[in-house]
Coordinates of C-alpha atoms in Angstrom, one line a residue:
X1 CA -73.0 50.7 99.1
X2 CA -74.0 47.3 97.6
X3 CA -77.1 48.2 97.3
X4 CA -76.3 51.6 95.2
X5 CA -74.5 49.7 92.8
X6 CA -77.4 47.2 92.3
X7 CA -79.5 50.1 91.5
X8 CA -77.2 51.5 88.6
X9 CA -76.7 48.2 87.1
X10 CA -80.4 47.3 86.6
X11 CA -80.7 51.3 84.9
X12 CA -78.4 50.2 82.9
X13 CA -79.7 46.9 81.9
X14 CA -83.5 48.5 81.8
X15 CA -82.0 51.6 79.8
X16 CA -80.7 49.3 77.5
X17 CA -83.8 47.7 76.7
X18 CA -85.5 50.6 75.8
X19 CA -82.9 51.7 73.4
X20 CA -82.8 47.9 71.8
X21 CA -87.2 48.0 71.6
X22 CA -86.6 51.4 70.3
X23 CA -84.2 50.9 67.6
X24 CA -85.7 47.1 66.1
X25 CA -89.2 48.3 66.2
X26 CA -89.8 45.6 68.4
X27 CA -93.8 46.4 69.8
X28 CA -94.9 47.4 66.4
X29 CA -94.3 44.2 65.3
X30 CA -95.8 42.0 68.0
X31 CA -98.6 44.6 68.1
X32 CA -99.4 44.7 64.3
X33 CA -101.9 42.1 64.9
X34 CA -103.7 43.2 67.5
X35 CA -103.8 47.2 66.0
X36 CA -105.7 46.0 63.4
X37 CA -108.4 45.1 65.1
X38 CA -109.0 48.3 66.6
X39 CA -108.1 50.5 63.1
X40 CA -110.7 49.6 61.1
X41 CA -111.4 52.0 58.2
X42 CA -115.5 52.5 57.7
X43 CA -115.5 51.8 54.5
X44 CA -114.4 48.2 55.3
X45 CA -117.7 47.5 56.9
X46 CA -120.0 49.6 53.9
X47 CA -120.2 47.5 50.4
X48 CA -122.5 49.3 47.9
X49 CA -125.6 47.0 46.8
X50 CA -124.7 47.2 43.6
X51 CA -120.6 46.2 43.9
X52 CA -119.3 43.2 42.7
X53 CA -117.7 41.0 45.5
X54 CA -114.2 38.8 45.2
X55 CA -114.1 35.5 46.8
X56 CA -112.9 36.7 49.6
X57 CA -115.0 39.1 50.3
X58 CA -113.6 42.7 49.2
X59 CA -115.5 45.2 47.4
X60 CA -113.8 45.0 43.7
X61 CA -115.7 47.3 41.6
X62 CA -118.2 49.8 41.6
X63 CA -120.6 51.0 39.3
X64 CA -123.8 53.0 39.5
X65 CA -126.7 52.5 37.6
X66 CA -126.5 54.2 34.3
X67 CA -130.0 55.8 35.1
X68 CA -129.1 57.2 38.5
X69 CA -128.0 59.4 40.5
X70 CA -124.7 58.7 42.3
X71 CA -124.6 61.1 45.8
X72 CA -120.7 62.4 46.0
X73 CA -119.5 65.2 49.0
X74 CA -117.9 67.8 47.1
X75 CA -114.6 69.5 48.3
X76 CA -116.5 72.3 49.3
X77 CA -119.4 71.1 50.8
X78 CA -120.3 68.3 53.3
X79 CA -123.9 68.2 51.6
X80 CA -124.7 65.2 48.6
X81 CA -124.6 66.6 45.8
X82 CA -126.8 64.5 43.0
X83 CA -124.4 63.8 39.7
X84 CA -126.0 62.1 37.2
X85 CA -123.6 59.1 35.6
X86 CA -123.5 58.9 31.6
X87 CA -126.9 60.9 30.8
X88 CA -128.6 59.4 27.8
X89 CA -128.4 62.3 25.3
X90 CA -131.6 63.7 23.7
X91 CA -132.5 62.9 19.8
X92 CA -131.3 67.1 19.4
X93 CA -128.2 67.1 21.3
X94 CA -126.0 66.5 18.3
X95 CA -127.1 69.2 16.3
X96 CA -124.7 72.2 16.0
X97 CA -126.0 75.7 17.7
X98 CA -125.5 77.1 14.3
X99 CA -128.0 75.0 12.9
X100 CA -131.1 75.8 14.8
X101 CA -133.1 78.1 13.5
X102 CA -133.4 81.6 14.8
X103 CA -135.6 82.1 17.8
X104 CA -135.8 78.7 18.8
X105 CA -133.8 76.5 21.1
X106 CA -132.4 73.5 21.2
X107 CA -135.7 72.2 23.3
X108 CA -137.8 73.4 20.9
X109 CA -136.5 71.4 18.3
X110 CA -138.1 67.9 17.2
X111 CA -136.7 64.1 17.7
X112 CA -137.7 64.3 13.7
X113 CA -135.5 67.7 13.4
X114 CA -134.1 67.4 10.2
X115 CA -135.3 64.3 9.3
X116 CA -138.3 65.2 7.6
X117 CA -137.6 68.4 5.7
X118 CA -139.3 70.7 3.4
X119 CA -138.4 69.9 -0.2
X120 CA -140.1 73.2 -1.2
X121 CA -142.7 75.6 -1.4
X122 CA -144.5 77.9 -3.4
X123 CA -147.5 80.2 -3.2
X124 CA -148.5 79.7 -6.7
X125 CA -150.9 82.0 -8.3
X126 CA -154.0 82.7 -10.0
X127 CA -152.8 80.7 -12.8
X128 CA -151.4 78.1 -10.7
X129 CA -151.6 76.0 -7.4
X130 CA -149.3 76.2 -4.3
X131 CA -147.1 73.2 -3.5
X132 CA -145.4 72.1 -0.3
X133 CA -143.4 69.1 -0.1
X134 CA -142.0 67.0 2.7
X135 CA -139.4 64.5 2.4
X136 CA -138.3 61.8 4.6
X137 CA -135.1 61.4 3.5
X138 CA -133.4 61.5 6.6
X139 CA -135.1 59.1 8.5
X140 CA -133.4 56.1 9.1
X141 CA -134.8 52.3 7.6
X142 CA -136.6 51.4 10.7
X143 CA -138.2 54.8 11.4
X144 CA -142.7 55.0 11.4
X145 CA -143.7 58.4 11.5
X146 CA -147.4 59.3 11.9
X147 CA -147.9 62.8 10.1
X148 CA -151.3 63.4 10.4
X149 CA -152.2 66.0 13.1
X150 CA -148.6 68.0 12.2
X151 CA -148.9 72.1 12.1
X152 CA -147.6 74.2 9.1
X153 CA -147.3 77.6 9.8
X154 CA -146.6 80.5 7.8
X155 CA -146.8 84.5 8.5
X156 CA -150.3 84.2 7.1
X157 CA -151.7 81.4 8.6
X158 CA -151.3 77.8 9.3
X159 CA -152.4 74.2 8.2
X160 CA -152.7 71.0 10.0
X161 CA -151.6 67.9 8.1
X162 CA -154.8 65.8 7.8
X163 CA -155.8 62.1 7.2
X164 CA -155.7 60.5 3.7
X165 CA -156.2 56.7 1.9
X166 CA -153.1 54.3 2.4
X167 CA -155.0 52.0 -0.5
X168 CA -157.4 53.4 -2.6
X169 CA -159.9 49.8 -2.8
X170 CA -161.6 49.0 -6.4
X171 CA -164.6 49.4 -4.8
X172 CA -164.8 53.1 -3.7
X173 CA -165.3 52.2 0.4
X174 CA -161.6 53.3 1.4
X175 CA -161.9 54.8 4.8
X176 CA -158.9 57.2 5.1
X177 CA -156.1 56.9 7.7
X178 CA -153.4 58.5 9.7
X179 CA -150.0 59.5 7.1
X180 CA -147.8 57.2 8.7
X181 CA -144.3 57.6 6.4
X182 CA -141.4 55.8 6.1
X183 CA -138.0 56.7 4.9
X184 CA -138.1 57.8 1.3
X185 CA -141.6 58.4 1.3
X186 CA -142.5 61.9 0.6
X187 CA -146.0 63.9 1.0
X188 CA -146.6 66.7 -1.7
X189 CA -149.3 68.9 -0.5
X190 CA -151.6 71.4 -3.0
X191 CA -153.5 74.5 -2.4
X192 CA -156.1 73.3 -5.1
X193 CA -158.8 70.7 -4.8
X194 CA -159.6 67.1 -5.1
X195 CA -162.5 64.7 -3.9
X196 CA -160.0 62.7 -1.1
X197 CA -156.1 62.5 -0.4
X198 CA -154.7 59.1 -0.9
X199 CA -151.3 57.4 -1.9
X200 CA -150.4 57.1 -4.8
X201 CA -149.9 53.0 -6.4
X202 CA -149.1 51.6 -9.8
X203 CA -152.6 51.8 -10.9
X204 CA -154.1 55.1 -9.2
X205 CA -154.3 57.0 -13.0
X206 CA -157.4 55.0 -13.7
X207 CA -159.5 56.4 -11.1
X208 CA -158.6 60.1 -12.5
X209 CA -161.0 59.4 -15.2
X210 CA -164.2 58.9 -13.4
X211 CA -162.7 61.8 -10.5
X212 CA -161.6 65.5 -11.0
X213 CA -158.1 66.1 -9.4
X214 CA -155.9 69.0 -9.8
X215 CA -153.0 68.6 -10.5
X216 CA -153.9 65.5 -12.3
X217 CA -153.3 61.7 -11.1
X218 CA -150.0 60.4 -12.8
X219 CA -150.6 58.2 -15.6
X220 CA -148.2 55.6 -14.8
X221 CA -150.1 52.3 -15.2
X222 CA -148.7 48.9 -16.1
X223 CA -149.3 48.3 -20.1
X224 CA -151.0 45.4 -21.3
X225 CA -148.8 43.2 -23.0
X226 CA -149.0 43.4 -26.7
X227 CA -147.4 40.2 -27.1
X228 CA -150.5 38.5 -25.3
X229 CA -152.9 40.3 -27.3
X230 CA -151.7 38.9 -30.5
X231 CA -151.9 35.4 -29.4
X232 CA -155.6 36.3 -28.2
X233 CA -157.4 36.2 -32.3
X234 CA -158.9 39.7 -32.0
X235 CA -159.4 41.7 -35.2
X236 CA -157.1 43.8 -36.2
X237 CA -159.5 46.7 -35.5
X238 CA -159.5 45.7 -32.3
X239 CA -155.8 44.9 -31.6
X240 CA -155.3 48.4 -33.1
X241 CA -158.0 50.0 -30.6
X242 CA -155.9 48.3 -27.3
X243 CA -152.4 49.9 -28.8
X244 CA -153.9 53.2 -29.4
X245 CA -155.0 53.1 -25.7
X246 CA -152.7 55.5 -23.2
X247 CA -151.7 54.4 -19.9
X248 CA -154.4 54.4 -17.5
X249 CA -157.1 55.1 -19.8
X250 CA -160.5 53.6 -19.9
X251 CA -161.4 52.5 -23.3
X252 CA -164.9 54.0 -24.9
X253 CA -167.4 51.3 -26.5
X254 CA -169.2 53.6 -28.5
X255 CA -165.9 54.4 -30.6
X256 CA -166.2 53.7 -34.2
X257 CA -163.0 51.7 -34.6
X258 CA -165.0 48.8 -32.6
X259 CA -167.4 47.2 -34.5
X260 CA -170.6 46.9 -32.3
X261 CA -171.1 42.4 -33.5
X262 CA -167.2 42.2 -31.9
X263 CA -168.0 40.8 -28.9
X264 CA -164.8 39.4 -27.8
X265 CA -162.9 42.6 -28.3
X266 CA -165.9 44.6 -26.2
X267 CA -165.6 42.3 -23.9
X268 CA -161.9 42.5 -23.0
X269 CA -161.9 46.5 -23.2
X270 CA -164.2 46.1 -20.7
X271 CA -163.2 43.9 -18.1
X272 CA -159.2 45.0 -18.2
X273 CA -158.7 48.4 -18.7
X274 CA -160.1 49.9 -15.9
X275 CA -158.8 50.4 -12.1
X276 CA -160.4 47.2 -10.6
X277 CA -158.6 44.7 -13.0
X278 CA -155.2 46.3 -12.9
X279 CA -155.4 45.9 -8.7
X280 CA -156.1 42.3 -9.4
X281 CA -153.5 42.0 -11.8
X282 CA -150.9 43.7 -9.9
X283 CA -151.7 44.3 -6.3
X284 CA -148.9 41.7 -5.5
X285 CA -146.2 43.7 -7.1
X286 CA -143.5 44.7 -4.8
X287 CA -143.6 48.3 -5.6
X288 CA -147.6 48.5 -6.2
X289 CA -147.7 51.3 -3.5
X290 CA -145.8 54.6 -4.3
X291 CA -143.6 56.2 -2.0
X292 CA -146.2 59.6 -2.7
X293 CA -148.5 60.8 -0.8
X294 CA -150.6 63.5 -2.2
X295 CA -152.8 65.9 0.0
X296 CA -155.4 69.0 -1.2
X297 CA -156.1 71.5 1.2
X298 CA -158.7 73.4 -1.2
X299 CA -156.1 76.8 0.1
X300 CA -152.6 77.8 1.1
X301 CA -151.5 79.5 3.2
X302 CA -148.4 80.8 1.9
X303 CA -147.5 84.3 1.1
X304 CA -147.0 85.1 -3.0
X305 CA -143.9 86.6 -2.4
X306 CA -141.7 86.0 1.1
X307 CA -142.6 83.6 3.9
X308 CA -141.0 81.7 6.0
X309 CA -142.8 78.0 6.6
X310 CA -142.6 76.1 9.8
X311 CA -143.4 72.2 10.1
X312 CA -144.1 71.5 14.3
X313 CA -145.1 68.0 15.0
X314 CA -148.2 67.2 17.7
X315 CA -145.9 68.4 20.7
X316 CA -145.5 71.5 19.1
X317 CA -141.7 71.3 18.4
X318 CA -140.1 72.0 15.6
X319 CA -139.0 69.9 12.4
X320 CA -138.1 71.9 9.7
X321 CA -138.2 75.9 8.7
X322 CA -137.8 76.8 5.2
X323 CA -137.5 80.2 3.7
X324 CA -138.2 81.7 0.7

């Protein structure tokens, strides 16, 4: 009988543990400590090479290369799918759909897409040469574009851009270049003829006279100063000779207004009206060279009436489609 009642009172005692462990959560928190070391998540052990660390230790940030690939699970698949992470856009990806030209793409379409446009075109006639122009308006201040090489192509035939003299030299030996543009500077191309393609400077008119071009060279070159001339004691046949003189124009000795003994006055017609002495005189000018280039095919191959002109650069893609 004693021993009965020894057995109930210790069930009592143990069931009343249980309930006490039960109801203050007692184990969990001895046992928190010691849990932990066996619930580990993985990605405690895994810090990407290219995190940033704390102090302590713990994985902060993350941040993938902007130039590659980041491998994510998607919810649907337990494959890596690649996702690229802030793509660099292309020089094209900004230019509205309805902007590209019909039957082409936008991977057809130039870095220098609308940057270098057509300014015009036209067939011209028997009377009259054919013109295309490029401008360069929209490229920006820092922009070099080398031309030369460049396709225009019409329904009749096609063109390539070719090479032409950055700086005509006094001397004649100007070896000609690649048509490397900047912004502003614009190439006018003609269907007529003329002895080389060059660019245009302050005193370029002078060497029209001793060189057939069509259309002609502008006659644009720096005057003489008058002022100068009438400090310089030359007759005033000759002072009247020098003002009579256009821009750009070479003076003729054997004209009857210059006395053939007036030496002096020869002698400065000569030696300062003429392509060679306006270079020395003004080669150093900030705006000697013009922002033209002009080019002769000796053709064109534009249609008189309707045609529609493509520029493609040496990849083949396209910069500019005009219509007319």
């Amino acid at each position: 009988m004693g021993n009965k009642i020894i057995i109930i009172l210790f069930g009592v005692f143990v069931l009343g543990l249980v309930i006490f462990v039960v109801q203050s959560n007692f184990l969990g928190k001895i046992g928190a400590p010691f849990a932990s070391l066996f619930n580990y998540k993985a990605s405690s052990w895994f810090v990407p090479a290219s995190s940033t660390l704390s102090a302590g230790g713990n994985a902060t940030t993350f941040s993938a290369p902007k130039s590659q690939p980041v491998s994510v699970l998607s919810s649907s698949s337990s494959e890596p799918t690649n996702v690229n992470v802030q793509p660099q856009p292309s020089a094209t990806t900004t230019i509205p759909a309805s902007e590209i030209p019909k039957g082409f793409t936008l991977a057809e379409l130039s870095p220098y897409f609308k940057k270098i446009t057509f300014g015009g075109a036209s067939a011209g006639n028997f009377y009259s040469y054919g013109t295309i122009s490029l401008l360069s308006y929209g490229l920006s201040a820092s922009d070099t574009v080398d031309i030369t090489g460049w396709q225009i192509k019409t329904n009749r035939g096609d063109e390539y851009i070719p090479r032409a003299i950055n700086f005509y030299d006094p001397s004649g030996l100007s070896a000609a270049g690649d048509i490397v543009i900047k912004q502003n500077q614009n190439v006018y191309i003609y269907s007529s003829s003329g002895p080389f393609n060059l660019r245009l400077n302050e005193c370029i008119g002078y060497i029209g006279n001793s060189n057939k071009f069509t259309p002609s060279l502008p006659s644009n070159c720096p005057y003489i100063d008058q002022s100068a001339i009438s400090k310089m004691g030359f007759t005033g046949a000759c002072e009247n000779y020098i003002y009579s003189l256009g821009s750009c124009q070479v003076p003729d000795l054997n004209d009857a207004q210059i006395a053939i003994t007036d030496y002096a006055c020869r002698d400065y017609l000569e030696n300062n009206f003429n392509y060679r002495a306006c270079v020395g005189a003004h080669a150093n000018d900030i705006n000697f060279l013009s922002n033209q280039w002009w080019i002769w095919m000796g053709s064109s191959p534009l249609d008189q009436y309707h045609d529609t002109v493509n520029l493609f650069d040496n990849k083949g893609l396209l910069v500019d489609q005009y219509n007319y």
